[in-house]
CSV table of C-alpha atoms in Angstrom, one decimal:
chain,number,residue,atom,x,y,z
Y,1256,UNK,CA,0.0,0.0,0.0
Y,1257,UNK,CA,1.5,3.3,-1.1
Y,1258,UNK,CA,1.7,6.0,1.6
Y,1259,UNK,CA,2.9,9.6,1.1
Y,1260,UNK,CA,3.6,11.6,4.3
Y,1261,UNK,CA,4.3,15.3,4.0
Y,1262,UNK,CA,6.1,17.4,6.6
Y,1263,UNK,CA,7.7,20.8,6.9
Y,1264,UNK,CA,4.8,23.2,6.5
Y,1265,UNK,CA,4.3,26.1,8.8
Y,1266,UNK,CA,4.0,29.9,9.1
Y,1267,UNK,CA,6.6,32.1,7.5
Y,1268,UNK,CA,6.9,35.8,6.7
Y,1269,UNK,CA,6.9,37.1,3.1
Y,1270,UNK,CA,10.3,36.6,1.6
Y,1271,UNK,CA,11.1,33.6,3.8
Y,1272,UNK,CA,11.8,30.0,3.0
Y,1273,UNK,CA,10.4,26.6,3.9
Y,1274,UNK,CA,11.4,23.1,2.8
Y,1275,UNK,CA,8.6,20.5,2.4
Y,1276,UNK,CA,9.4,16.7,2.6
Y,1277,UNK,CA,7.4,13.8,1.3
Y,1278,UNK,CA,8.3,10.4,2.6
Y,1279,UNK,CA,7.0,7.7,0.2
Y,1280,UNK,CA,6.6,4.0,1.1
Y,1281,UNK,CA,5.0,0.9,-0.1
Y,1282,UNK,CA,6.5,0.6,-3.5
Y,1283,UNK,CA,9.7,1.0,-5.5
Y,1284,UNK,CA,9.3,4.4,-6.9
Y,1285,UNK,CA,12.0,4.3,-9.6
Y,1286,UNK,CA,9.5,4.3,-12.4
Y,1287,UNK,CA,7.1,6.8,-10.8
Y,1288,UNK,CA,6.6,10.5,-11.4
Y,1289,UNK,CA,6.2,12.6,-8.3
Y,1290,UNK,CA,4.7,16.0,-7.8
Y,1291,UNK,CA,3.6,18.8,-5.5
Y,1292,UNK,CA,0.2,20.4,-5.7
Y,1293,UNK,CA,-1.4,23.1,-3.6
Y,1294,UNK,CA,-4.9,24.1,-2.8
Y,1295,UNK,CA,-5.9,27.5,-1.4
Y,1296,UNK,CA,-9.2,28.2,0.3
Y,1297,UNK,CA,-12.0,28.4,-2.3
Y,1298,UNK,CA,-9.7,27.4,-5.2
Y,1299,UNK,CA,-9.0,24.2,-7.1
Y,1300,UNK,CA,-6.0,22.1,-6.4
Y,1301,UNK,CA,-3.2,23.1,-8.8
Y,1302,UNK,CA,0.1,21.7,-9.9
Y,1303,UNK,CA,3.2,23.3,-8.5
Y,1304,UNK,CA,6.2,21.1,-9.4
Y,1305,UNK,CA,7.0,17.6,-10.6
Y,1306,UNK,CA,10.0,15.3,-11.0
Y,1307,UNK,CA,10.6,12.1,-12.8
Y,1308,UNK,CA,12.2,9.8,-10.2
Y,1309,UNK,CA,14.4,7.8,-12.6
Y,1310,UNK,CA,16.2,10.7,-14.3
Y,1311,UNK,CA,15.5,13.7,-12.1
Y,1312,UNK,CA,13.9,15.8,-14.8
Y,1313,UNK,CA,11.7,18.6,-13.3
Y,1314,UNK,CA,8.9,20.9,-14.3
Y,1315,UNK,CA,7.2,23.8,-12.6
Y,1316,UNK,CA,4.2,26.0,-12.9
Y,1317,UNK,CA,5.2,29.5,-14.1
Y,1318,UNK,CA,4.3,31.3,-10.8
Y,1319,UNK,CA,7.0,29.4,-8.8
Y,1320,UNK,CA,9.8,29.2,-11.4
Y,1321,UNK,CA,13.1,30.5,-10.0
Y,1322,UNK,CA,11.7,30.4,-6.4
Y,1323,UNK,CA,10.8,26.7,-5.8
Y,1324,UNK,CA,13.0,23.6,-6.4
Y,1325,UNK,CA,11.8,20.0,-6.4
Y,1326,UNK,CA,14.3,17.2,-5.8
Y,1327,UNK,CA,14.4,13.6,-4.7
Y,1328,UNK,CA,16.7,11.7,-2.4
Y,1329,UNK,CA,17.0,8.0,-2.6
Y,1330,UNK,CA,15.4,5.8,-1.5
Y,1331,UNK,CA,12.1,7.5,-1.2
Y,1332,UNK,CA,12.0,11.2,-0.2
Y,1333,UNK,CA,10.9,14.1,-2.4
Y,1334,UNK,CA,11.5,17.7,-1.3
Y,1335,UNK,CA,10.1,21.1,-2.3
Y,1336,UNK,CA,12.5,23.9,-1.4
Y,1337,UNK,CA,10.4,27.1,-1.4
Y,1338,UNK,CA,12.3,30.5,-1.3
Y,1339,UNK,CA,11.1,34.1,-1.7
Y,1340,UNK,CA,7.7,33.0,-0.4
Y,1341,UNK,CA,4.7,35.3,-1.1
Y,1342,UNK,CA,1.3,35.5,0.6
Y,1343,UNK,CA,-0.2,34.1,-2.5
Y,1344,UNK,CA,1.7,30.9,-1.9
Y,1345,UNK,CA,-0.5,30.2,1.1
Y,1346,UNK,CA,-2.2,26.9,0.7
Y,1347,UNK,CA,-2.3,23.3,1.7
Y,1348,UNK,CA,0.5,21.5,-0.1
Y,1349,UNK,CA,0.0,17.9,-1.2
Y,1350,UNK,CA,2.5,15.3,-2.4
Y,1351,UNK,CA,1.4,13.3,-5.4
Y,1352,UNK,CA,2.6,10.1,-7.1
Y,1353,UNK,CA,1.8,8.7,-10.5
Y,1354,UNK,CA,2.8,5.3,-11.7
Y,1355,UNK,CA,3.8,6.2,-15.3
Y,1356,UNK,CA,4.2,10.0,-15.7
Y,1357,UNK,CA,4.9,13.2,-13.8
Y,1358,UNK,CA,1.5,14.2,-12.6
Y,1359,UNK,CA,0.6,17.8,-13.7
Y,1360,UNK,CA,-3.1,17.4,-13.3
Y,1361,UNK,CA,-5.1,16.0,-10.4
Y,1362,UNK,CA,-6.6,13.2,-12.6
Y,1363,UNK,CA,-3.1,12.0,-13.5
Y,1364,UNK,CA,-2.4,11.3,-9.9
Y,1365,UNK,CA,-2.7,7.8,-8.4
Y,1366,UNK,CA,-1.7,8.6,-4.8
Y,1367,UNK,CA,-2.0,11.6,-2.5
Y,1368,UNK,CA,-0.5,12.6,0.8
Y,1369,UNK,CA,-2.6,14.1,3.5
Y,1370,UNK,CA,-1.3,17.6,3.0
Y,1371,UNK,CA,0.7,20.2,4.9
Y,1372,UNK,CA,-0.4,23.8,5.6
Y,1373,UNK,CA,1.9,26.6,4.4
Y,1374,UNK,CA,1.0,30.1,5.5
Y,1375,UNK,CA,2.9,33.2,4.3
Y,1376,UNK,CA,2.2,36.4,6.2
Y,1377,UNK,CA,2.6,39.8,4.6
């Protein structure tokens, strides 16, 4: 059974940094795509960043390019380093896994974590 457990969320001032972690278990993830999504109150869940586990190739939504970095650390941890945080980054952040592709849409995701709250104060 696949489990994704996020950690590292919290309250930070605008311009600050946080690093989220996602501990994955229950499978060998070498063929998987991993991603981070976020959902702000009253908004749909949106793609933030993704990584192909086997080769480390990455992708980002435009609003976080140059500020966020996704990485993975064998055996089974994915990180999201978030710098220069803005109030509009406030959301619940979810780790996501897909068996055959990097998930960039919610319906491409096979597994979800429980989410971790990130709040950026102005």
